[in-house]
Short mmCIF file of C-alpha atoms in Angstrom, two decimals:
data_model
loop_
_atom_site.label_atom_id
_atom_site.label_comp_id
_atom_site.label_asym_id
_atom_site.label_seq_id
_atom_site.Cartn_x
_atom_site.Cartn_y
_atom_site.Cartn_z
CA MET A 1 73.65 98.92 86.63
CA ALA A 2 76.33 96.40 85.72
CA ARG A 3 79.18 95.99 88.18
CA THR A 4 82.71 96.67 87.02
CA PRO A 5 85.47 94.09 87.53
CA GLU A 6 86.83 96.40 90.22
CA SER A 7 83.49 96.39 92.04
CA LEU A 8 83.38 92.59 91.97
CA ALA A 9 86.95 92.44 93.28
CA ASN A 10 85.96 94.81 96.10
CA LEU A 11 83.09 92.47 97.07
CA ARG A 12 85.50 89.54 97.23
CA GLU A 13 88.13 91.47 99.21
CA GLY A 14 85.49 92.90 101.57
CA TYR A 15 84.32 89.39 102.43
CA ARG A 16 87.88 88.19 103.05
CA ARG A 17 88.79 91.16 105.24
CA TYR A 18 85.62 91.13 107.34
CA ASP A 19 85.77 87.36 107.80
CA GLU A 20 89.37 87.71 108.96
CA TYR A 21 88.55 90.52 111.40
CA VAL A 22 85.69 88.49 112.89
CA ASP A 23 88.17 85.63 113.37
CA VAL A 24 90.60 87.93 115.17
CA VAL A 25 87.93 89.23 117.55
CA SER A 26 86.86 85.63 118.19
CA CYS A 27 90.47 84.64 118.92
CA PHE A 28 90.73 87.25 121.66
CA GLU A 29 87.28 86.47 123.03
CA TRP A 30 88.49 82.88 123.43
CA MET A 31 91.69 84.08 125.13
CA PHE A 32 89.92 86.45 127.53
CA ALA A 33 86.45 84.99 128.04
CA GLY A 34 86.48 81.48 126.61
CA ASP A 35 88.10 78.30 127.85
CA ALA A 36 91.73 79.35 127.45
CA LEU A 37 94.01 78.14 130.21
CA ASP A 38 94.46 81.10 132.52
CA LEU A 39 93.59 84.62 131.27
CA PRO A 40 89.79 84.34 131.67
CA GLU A 41 90.14 84.26 135.46
CA THR A 42 91.66 87.77 135.32
CA VAL A 43 88.75 89.20 133.31
CA LYS A 44 85.64 90.90 134.66
CA HIS A 45 84.01 91.52 131.26
CA PHE A 46 84.73 91.01 127.56
CA GLU A 47 82.71 93.17 125.17
CA ARG A 48 82.46 92.19 121.52
CA TYR A 49 80.42 95.23 120.49
CA PRO A 50 81.75 98.05 122.67
CA LYS A 51 80.19 101.50 122.52
CA CYS A 52 81.73 104.01 124.90
CA THR A 53 81.78 107.73 125.53
CA THR A 54 85.15 109.41 125.35
CA SER A 55 86.15 112.91 126.35
CA ASP A 56 89.24 114.57 124.90
CA ALA A 57 90.65 117.66 126.57
CA GLY A 58 88.93 120.75 125.22
CA SER A 59 86.38 118.92 123.08
CA ALA A 60 82.82 117.64 123.48
CA PRO A 61 82.24 113.99 124.45
CA ARG A 62 81.85 111.59 121.54
CA THR A 63 81.01 107.92 121.04
CA VAL A 64 83.75 105.46 120.11
CA THR A 65 83.30 101.87 118.93
CA PRO A 66 86.54 99.88 119.13
CA ASP A 67 86.58 96.31 117.83
CA PHE A 68 86.64 94.71 121.29
CA LEU A 69 87.24 95.71 124.87
CA VAL A 70 88.36 93.88 128.01
CA VAL A 71 87.73 94.93 131.61
CA PHE A 72 90.01 93.18 134.08
CA GLN A 73 89.36 92.42 137.75
CA ASP A 74 91.32 95.51 138.81
CA ASP A 75 89.14 97.65 136.46
CA SER A 76 92.02 98.25 134.06
CA VAL A 77 90.88 98.16 130.43
CA LEU A 78 92.37 96.87 127.20
CA VAL A 79 90.95 98.36 124.00
CA GLY A 80 91.49 96.43 120.77
CA GLU A 81 91.35 97.93 117.27
CA ILE A 82 91.90 95.90 114.09
CA ALA A 83 92.76 98.02 111.09
CA SER A 84 94.76 98.14 107.91
CA ILE A 85 96.07 101.41 106.52
CA ALA A 86 95.98 102.72 102.97
CA ARG A 87 98.70 104.61 101.15
CA HIS A 88 97.07 108.02 101.50
CA GLU A 89 97.95 109.87 104.69
CA ASN A 90 94.33 110.59 105.60
CA SER A 91 93.89 106.86 106.29
CA VAL A 92 96.63 106.95 108.94
CA ASP A 93 95.43 110.22 110.45
CA LYS A 94 91.92 108.82 110.79
CA LEU A 95 93.25 105.72 112.54
CA CYS A 96 95.41 107.80 114.90
CA SER A 97 92.36 109.89 115.79
CA GLN A 98 90.51 106.66 116.65
CA LEU A 99 93.35 105.34 118.80
CA LEU A 100 93.73 108.67 120.56
CA GLY A 101 90.02 108.76 121.38
CA TYR A 102 90.19 105.42 123.18
CA GLU A 103 92.48 106.89 125.83
CA GLY A 104 89.63 109.15 126.94
CA ILE A 105 87.01 106.46 127.61
CA GLN A 106 85.18 107.54 130.76
CA GLU A 107 83.30 104.39 131.69
CA VAL A 108 82.55 100.91 130.43
CA ALA A 109 79.20 99.15 130.76
CA LEU A 110 79.26 95.63 132.19
CA ALA A 111 76.96 92.70 131.42
CA ASP A 112 74.93 93.20 134.62
CA GLY A 113 74.04 96.78 133.72
CA SER A 114 76.57 98.41 136.02
CA SER A 115 79.59 100.32 134.78
CA VAL A 116 83.19 100.92 135.80
CA ALA A 117 85.57 103.82 135.38
CA PRO A 118 88.84 102.46 133.93
CA SER A 119 91.73 102.48 136.37
CA ARG A 120 94.06 102.32 133.37
CA ILE A 121 93.60 102.05 129.60
CA ASP A 122 95.88 100.18 127.23
CA VAL A 123 95.33 100.56 123.49
CA MET A 124 96.27 97.65 121.21
CA TRP A 125 96.29 98.05 117.44
CA LEU A 126 96.23 94.80 115.46
CA VAL A 127 97.60 95.05 111.94
CA PRO A 128 98.21 92.42 109.23
CA VAL A 129 101.84 91.31 109.23
CA GLU A 130 102.41 92.51 105.67
CA LEU A 131 101.70 96.08 106.83
CA SER A 132 103.54 95.97 110.16
CA ASN A 133 106.73 97.81 109.16
CA ASP A 134 104.75 100.50 107.36
CA ALA A 135 102.44 100.80 110.38
CA CYS A 136 105.32 101.44 112.77
CA ALA A 137 107.00 103.93 110.45
CA ARG A 138 103.89 105.97 109.76
CA VAL A 139 102.38 105.95 113.26
CA LEU A 140 105.39 105.86 115.58
CA ASP A 141 108.08 107.59 113.50
CA ASP A 142 106.09 110.04 111.37
CA ARG A 143 103.51 110.98 114.00
CA PHE A 144 104.13 109.91 117.61
CA HIS A 145 107.82 110.96 117.60
CA ASN A 146 107.33 113.92 115.27
CA PRO A 147 107.22 117.05 117.49
CA THR A 148 105.19 118.95 114.89
CA HIS A 149 102.43 116.34 114.56
CA SER A 150 99.25 116.51 116.65
CA TYR A 151 99.13 112.76 117.43
CA LYS A 152 100.39 112.75 121.00
CA PRO A 153 98.76 110.05 123.16
CA GLY A 154 99.86 109.64 126.76
CA LYS A 155 101.77 106.53 125.68
CA ALA A 156 102.36 104.77 122.38
CA PRO A 157 99.78 102.22 121.30
CA CYS A 158 100.88 98.60 121.40
CA ILE A 159 101.14 97.52 117.76
CA VAL A 160 100.56 93.80 117.33
CA GLN A 161 101.06 92.08 113.99
CA TYR A 162 99.00 89.07 113.01
CA ALA A 163 99.00 86.51 110.21
CA ARG A 164 96.27 84.21 108.96
CA LEU A 165 97.97 80.91 108.24
CA THR A 166 96.48 77.67 106.94
CA HIS A 167 95.70 76.10 110.32
CA LYS A 168 96.10 78.95 112.81
CA TYR A 169 96.32 82.65 113.51
CA THR A 170 99.57 83.93 114.94
CA PHE A 171 99.94 87.20 116.89
CA ALA A 172 103.08 88.99 118.10
CA ARG A 173 103.94 92.40 119.54
CA ILE A 174 106.31 94.17 117.16
CA PRO A 175 109.62 94.15 119.08
CA ARG A 176 110.53 97.81 118.80
CA PRO A 177 111.65 99.45 122.06
CA ASP A 178 109.35 102.41 121.39
CA ASN A 179 106.32 100.23 120.69
CA GLY A 180 103.68 100.39 123.39
CA VAL A 181 103.46 97.79 126.14
CA LEU A 182 100.39 96.18 127.70
CA VAL A 183 100.24 96.16 131.48
CA SER A 184 96.48 95.98 132.05
CA GLY A 185 95.37 92.94 134.02
CA LEU A 186 97.50 91.08 136.55
CA PRO A 187 101.25 91.81 136.27
CA ASP A 188 102.19 88.13 136.46
CA LEU A 189 99.35 86.93 134.19
CA SER A 190 98.97 89.20 131.19
CA ILE A 191 98.30 88.99 127.47
CA ALA A 192 101.63 90.78 127.05
CA SER A 193 103.55 87.68 128.06
CA TYR A 194 101.85 85.75 125.23
CA LEU A 195 102.35 88.48 122.62
CA ASP A 196 106.06 88.93 123.43
CA ARG A 197 106.45 85.45 122.04
CA ASN A 198 104.27 84.22 119.20
CA LEU A 199 100.68 83.58 120.26
CA ASN A 200 99.19 80.84 118.06
CA ILE A 201 95.45 80.16 118.07
CA LYS A 202 93.91 77.36 116.03
CA PRO A 203 90.40 77.62 114.50
CA GLU A 204 89.11 74.76 116.63
CA HIS A 205 89.65 76.96 119.71
CA PHE A 206 87.39 79.81 118.56
CA VAL A 207 85.07 78.36 115.92
CA HIS A 208 82.22 77.85 118.42
CA ILE A 209 82.49 81.53 119.38
CA LYS A 210 82.42 82.68 115.77
CA THR A 211 79.44 80.43 115.07
CA SER A 212 77.48 82.01 117.93
CA ARG A 213 78.62 85.59 117.36
CA GLY A 214 79.66 85.90 113.74
CA PHE A 215 79.95 89.70 113.55
CA MET A 216 81.97 92.59 114.95
CA ASN A 217 81.58 96.33 115.44
CA ASP A 218 82.70 97.27 111.91
CA PRO A 219 79.85 97.46 109.36
CA ALA A 220 79.25 94.02 107.86
CA GLU A 221 80.49 93.75 104.28
CA PRO A 222 77.66 93.09 101.78
CA LEU A 223 78.91 89.69 100.54
CA TYR A 224 79.63 88.50 104.10
CA LEU A 225 76.18 89.48 105.37
CA ALA A 226 74.43 88.13 102.27
CA THR A 227 76.20 84.79 102.77
CA TYR A 228 75.35 84.72 106.47
CA MET A 229 71.72 85.44 105.79
CA TYR A 230 71.48 82.77 103.11
CA VAL A 231 73.35 80.03 104.97
CA ARG A 232 72.40 80.72 108.61
CA VAL A 233 69.51 83.14 108.97
CA TRP A 234 67.10 81.55 106.47
CA PRO A 235 67.18 78.19 108.33
CA LEU A 236 66.54 80.03 111.61
CA MET A 237 63.56 81.88 110.17
CA PHE A 238 62.06 79.19 107.90
CA GLY A 239 63.45 75.87 109.08
CA PRO A 240 65.24 73.35 106.85
CA GLY A 241 64.45 72.94 103.18
CA THR A 242 64.79 74.69 99.85
CA SER A 243 61.41 76.39 99.57
CA GLU A 244 61.02 79.99 98.42
CA GLU A 245 59.88 82.32 101.21
CA ARG A 246 58.69 85.88 101.65
CA VAL A 247 60.41 88.05 104.23
CA THR A 248 60.89 91.69 105.16
CA SER A 249 64.19 93.44 105.70
CA GLN A 250 62.97 94.52 109.14
CA SER A 251 62.27 90.95 110.24
CA ILE A 252 65.75 89.90 109.10
CA SER A 253 67.32 92.70 111.16
CA GLN A 254 65.30 91.62 114.19
CA GLU A 255 66.38 87.98 113.79
CA LEU A 256 70.03 89.01 113.51
CA GLN A 257 69.71 91.15 116.64
CA ARG A 258 67.98 88.39 118.55
CA THR A 259 70.44 85.67 117.59
CA TYR A 260 73.77 87.45 117.09
CA ARG A 261 73.33 90.85 118.82
CA TYR A 262 73.98 92.42 115.44
CA GLY A 263 71.67 93.57 112.66
CA ARG A 264 71.71 97.00 111.05
CA HIS A 265 68.75 97.48 108.75
CA LYS A 266 70.61 99.50 106.11
CA GLU A 267 73.23 96.74 105.79
CA VAL A 268 70.51 94.09 105.50
CA VAL A 269 68.93 95.96 102.57
CA THR A 270 72.31 96.21 100.83
CA ALA A 271 72.85 92.46 101.31
CA LEU A 272 69.38 91.72 99.92
CA ASP A 273 70.15 93.87 96.88
CA LEU A 274 73.29 91.79 96.35
CA LEU A 275 71.29 88.56 96.59
CA SER A 276 68.92 90.09 94.06
CA GLU A 277 71.85 90.62 91.69
CA ALA A 278 72.66 86.92 92.12
CA GLY A 279 69.08 85.94 91.29
CA LEU A 280 68.49 84.69 94.84
CA ALA A 281 66.06 87.39 96.03
CA THR A 282 63.36 89.50 94.41
CA ARG A 283 61.90 92.70 95.82
CA GLN A 284 58.09 92.61 95.84
CA SER A 285 55.72 95.50 95.14
CA ASP A 286 54.79 95.77 98.83
CA GLY A 287 58.45 96.17 99.87
CA SER A 288 58.89 92.59 101.06
CA TRP A 289 61.32 90.13 99.49
CA LYS A 290 60.93 86.68 97.97
CA VAL A 291 64.09 84.69 98.71
CA LYS A 292 65.29 81.47 97.15
CA ARG A 293 66.83 78.74 99.30
CA LYS A 294 68.50 76.40 96.85
CA VAL A 295 71.69 74.65 97.96
CA LEU A 296 74.78 76.70 97.05
CA GLY A 297 77.44 74.24 98.13
CA THR A 298 78.40 71.62 100.66
CA LYS A 299 81.31 73.24 102.51
CA GLY A 300 79.60 76.00 104.47
CA ASP A 301 79.93 79.78 104.29
CA ARG A 302 83.15 79.98 102.32
CA GLU A 303 81.87 77.91 99.41
CA ALA A 304 78.49 79.66 99.55
CA HIS A 305 80.04 83.14 99.33
CA ALA A 306 82.04 82.11 96.27
CA LYS A 307 78.88 80.75 94.64
CA ILE A 308 76.94 83.96 95.34
CA LEU A 309 79.73 86.00 93.78
CA GLU A 310 79.82 83.61 90.81
CA LEU A 311 76.06 84.09 90.31
CA VAL A 312 76.49 87.89 90.46
CA GLU A 313 79.27 87.70 87.88
CA SER A 314 77.25 85.46 85.55
CA THR A 315 74.24 87.78 85.85
CA GLN A 316 76.46 90.74 84.97
CA GLU A 317 77.77 88.91 81.90
CA ARG A 318 74.24 88.07 80.75
CA GLU A 319 73.25 91.73 81.12
CA ARG A 320 76.27 92.86 79.13
CA THR A 321 75.43 90.35 76.38
CA ARG A 322 71.81 91.55 76.23
CA SER A 323 73.01 95.16 76.14
CA ARG A 324 75.38 94.47 73.25
CA ARG A 325 72.61 92.72 71.33
CA ALA A 326 70.21 95.59 71.95
CA ILE A 327 72.77 98.11 70.69
CA ARG A 328 73.36 96.07 67.53
CA HIS A 329 69.60 96.01 66.85
CA GLN A 330 69.33 99.77 67.35
CA ILE A 331 72.15 100.69 64.95
CA PRO A 332 70.89 100.81 61.35
CA ALA A 333 72.72 98.71 58.80
CA GLN A 334 75.55 100.46 56.93
CA LEU A 335 74.28 101.73 53.59
CA SER A 336 76.06 100.39 50.50
CA LEU A 337 77.26 102.68 47.76
CA PHE A 338 74.28 101.64 45.65
CA ASP A 339 71.83 102.41 48.49
CA ALA A 340 73.46 105.79 49.05
CA SER A 341 73.14 106.68 45.36
CA GLU A 342 69.43 105.83 45.43
CA LEU A 343 68.85 108.18 48.38
CA SER A 344 70.69 111.13 46.85
#
């Protein structure tokens, strides 16, 4: 089935958004667990793929998966969620339900297999700067302060705006007096002191983290995962070169899990289908895949993703052209007046 222009635009936007969110998680991993100047010494554990059990009053326990989580030396916990909001109100209500659930996290697993019960939980919501005013109005004004609305956390979330600039990311707590504050960690050495003034993080600080752990808890967007597989996973599995190779979706998932701690089989199949649309993969009769490994560009993932999308678009145009030709061949020629008189 041919993709619509809207579908192609969604692929492009999905790549941009997911790539940006992975950057943001990597920024905070660098701040809390990398080689930043001082905050790492306050941290017991940084979790890039958190999965926790939460218990709300009067409801059954459920699993929550924030975008990152930090356990400090005093067992206080910072939960980070990166999210945009759509115009429809259900989008905001869904986000508020997520944020509310994080307050009820019962325990957090550590790298050594042990776990801690949070002594305190701070919830930080990171939102693109162009949505920051709308975010405050719809979450704080319309819900948190509205006595008739059900969104009533113990304290307001800390809303942090961020911007992706040419040579850096910048983060700042929105300076509203009713915006939440972050006090987890050491009082005299806290992320809050950085966010109260602009926190600027350059790509060279976190690029090594993103290279090693290029995913996050949100489902990987098809174009992002397809690009990652083509540029990074194929060399891991097959070595250098441009040969065609046969592979299974299961083995790709296993390689992603082994190398990046991420690899959901359903998402891998969707990414392979997208590569198939680009003419870079072919499903075989036995369920395996034949993948091409030709060079897509010289500037890494970002050029490769644009090339994959370009190949999808060109394939779509060829299919539309073939379809139009087929329709023209199927429609009988218009009869002339003379022909019509002969048939009557």
